[in-house]
Amino acid sequence: MPTPAAPPEPAEPTGSTTPADLAGPADSAAPTALTGPTGSAASPGSAQPAAPAEPTGSATPTDLAGPAEPTGSTQPAAPAGSTVPADSTGFPGFSGSTQSVESRRLRHADRPRRPGRARRRGLAALTALAALAVGCSARPAQDPPPQAADRPTRAAPPAAGAPAAPAAPAAPAAPAMLPQAAGRQEMNSRLSSVERESTLEQAAATARRWGLAALPLKAPAPPAVKPALADGPGVKRSAGLPPVVYRVPTSDKVVFLTVDDGAEKDPRFAAMAAELGVPLSAFLSDYLARSDYGYFRAMREHGTALNNHTVNHPDLRRLGPDALRREICGQQDRLEQETGTRPRLFRPPYGEYTEAALRTAASCGIEAVPLWNEEAFPDRVEYRYADQKLHPGDIVLTHFRAPSADWKGDMSDMLRRVVDTATAQGFAVARLEDYL
């Protein structure tokens, strides 16, 4: 039998309930179907019969009802305010005993689908696909993995009979510095700047803690070649003898602090020199240093050089050859035994010497004899020259001494005096052994 065309849908009267509302379309939401017909306007006080529990294996209303009926079917509309009857399943929207479930299924199978509903479903599907396509195209492009980026792309073979494609141009050379390398370089530069500032702040704090008037100046790097010690101002030379040096020939604004004897072993002085980084050159006499060579070995670990100042601190002008050897060469042996190093520098007691003393010193391995131009005390600095100021390469003398009538302070006071004086005149304290 030919299928009749679906008649047009008339407008629903206000408050009426259509069969489609009662039965529910196949794609309607289950909670809505379970809570009552959509769009019905039940009057206050009208009651819907409660739906009993669904038996196992029974069909749901959505499965049984099929698509909504067109307007004009034989199913009468329920009057406003009436109670919709329920069939044996307990769900509203069925006609009861006058119409079986099977007959409704057969009748709906012959009725064509509503074209408007299919069109709306198709438009919804197209809208969803379009949104998905837009979302995928909006995703940011990701960099290929290094292996894929570095691997050349293989072109597809040309079609049969088509002319061969021209060869692709060679890839440009990689830049000299990748962004990662530039970033690391910038980060290292910033870290170096931060480290320099931190080091400067720590040095300033150390200077304040030791009572210095200003931050000590830093000595320049040691010369690659030590200055030549030719005879002239500040240097006395004799053929075959080690040079006697009062002032090291250099244009660097540096002076050298030397400490004699070894009587006072002040741990605070050693700590101050180490923390401030002040280089020292110690000239030790065994009779004063022997009670605690460990103190001087510890100072050497922080950069202090240990040199020869004879065994018993005699006036060398009064000694014969054998006594000179015992005093000078004996102390060379003693220091090598205590420190593991044989000194190169020797200072005669009181700054007095003879040609015989210099010859004896040379025979024991001495290369230079440094004397001094200034002498430092806890409360003053005494100058040899009338201008009363430091000069580049000056050697400053002081002693390991405890407070006394002519030593008004301790070793730390003396070191503070020397460093502040040098800093105020624009000099740094350098290591004598780097120049001699």
PDB file of N, CA and C in Angstrom, residues 20 62 112 131 163 174 176 203 224 241 264 298 320 337 349 384 412:
ATOM      1  N   ALA A  20       2.529  12.929  20.943  1.00  0.00           N
ATOM      2  CA  ALA A  20       3.993  12.900  20.978  1.00  0.00           C
ATOM      3  C   ALA A  20       4.507  13.223  22.356  1.00  0.00           C
ATOM      4  N   THR A  62      10.632   4.280  25.566  1.00  0.00           N
ATOM      5  CA  THR A  62      11.309   4.786  24.379  1.00  0.00           C
ATOM      6  C   THR A  62      11.394   3.714  23.320  1.00  0.00           C
ATOM      7  N   PRO A 112       6.134   7.254   7.723  1.00  0.00           N
ATOM      8  CA  PRO A 112       7.473   7.826   7.392  1.00  0.00           C
ATOM      9  C   PRO A 112       7.973   8.734   8.512  1.00  0.00           C
ATOM     10  N   ALA A 131      32.939  22.565  14.351  1.00  0.00           N
ATOM     11  CA  ALA A 131      33.610  23.023  15.580  1.00  0.00           C
ATOM     12  C   ALA A 131      34.872  22.227  15.836  1.00  0.00           C
ATOM     13  N   PRO A 163      56.765  15.288 -15.812  1.00  0.00           N
ATOM     14  CA  PRO A 163      58.195  15.691 -15.785  1.00  0.00           C
ATOM     15  C   PRO A 163      58.729  15.643 -14.359  1.00  0.00           C
ATOM     16  N   ALA A 174      73.263  25.938   9.764  1.00  0.00           N
ATOM     17  CA  ALA A 174      72.770  26.258  11.112  1.00  0.00           C
ATOM     18  C   ALA A 174      73.438  27.530  11.614  1.00  0.00           C
ATOM     19  N   ALA A 176      75.396  30.213  13.990  1.00  0.00           N
ATOM     20  CA  ALA A 176      76.612  29.997  14.783  1.00  0.00           C
ATOM     21  C   ALA A 176      76.290  29.695  16.236  1.00  0.00           C
ATOM     22  N   ALA A 203      83.897  40.645  51.175  1.00  0.00           N
ATOM     23  CA  ALA A 203      85.184  41.259  51.486  1.00  0.00           C
ATOM     24  C   ALA A 203      85.004  42.534  52.295  1.00  0.00           C
ATOM     25  N   ALA A 224     104.743  37.906  34.774  1.00  0.00           N
ATOM     26  CA  ALA A 224     105.124  36.661  34.106  1.00  0.00           C
ATOM     27  C   ALA A 224     106.623  36.424  34.208  1.00  0.00           C
ATOM     28  N   LEU A 241     127.567  37.278  44.015  1.00  0.00           N
ATOM     29  CA  LEU A 241     126.867  37.305  45.290  1.00  0.00           C
ATOM     30  C   LEU A 241     125.377  37.572  45.073  1.00  0.00           C
ATOM     31  N   GLU A 264     106.451  35.965  68.872  1.00  0.00           N
ATOM     32  CA  GLU A 264     105.019  35.988  69.194  1.00  0.00           C
ATOM     33  C   GLU A 264     104.234  35.189  68.147  1.00  0.00           C
ATOM     34  N   ALA A 298     100.967  26.339  59.596  1.00  0.00           N
ATOM     35  CA  ALA A 298      99.574  26.688  59.323  1.00  0.00           C
ATOM     36  C   ALA A 298      99.473  28.003  58.558  1.00  0.00           C
ATOM     37  N   GLY A 320     132.983  34.297  62.150  1.00  0.00           N
ATOM     38  CA  GLY A 320     133.910  33.721  61.176  1.00  0.00           C
ATOM     39  C   GLY A 320     133.172  32.809  60.220  1.00  0.00           C
ATOM     40  N   GLN A 337     113.773  20.869  57.065  1.00  0.00           N
ATOM     41  CA  GLN A 337     113.296  19.771  57.880  1.00  0.00           C
ATOM     42  C   GLN A 337     111.877  20.028  58.397  1.00  0.00           C
ATOM     43  N   PRO A 349     120.242  39.333  60.433  1.00  0.00           N
ATOM     44  CA  PRO A 349     119.761  40.044  61.633  1.00  0.00           C
ATOM     45  C   PRO A 349     120.259  41.487  61.652  1.00  0.00           C
ATOM     46  N   ARG A 384     112.164  55.461  55.698  1.00  0.00           N
ATOM     47  CA  ARG A 384     113.600  55.702  55.551  1.00  0.00           C
ATOM     48  C   ARG A 384     113.875  57.032  54.873  1.00  0.00           C
ATOM     49  N   SER A 412      97.605  42.251  65.470  1.00  0.00           N
ATOM     50  CA  SER A 412      96.481  42.666  64.635  1.00  0.00           C
ATOM     51  C   SER A 412      96.461  44.183  64.445  1.00  0.00           C
TER      52      SER A 412
END
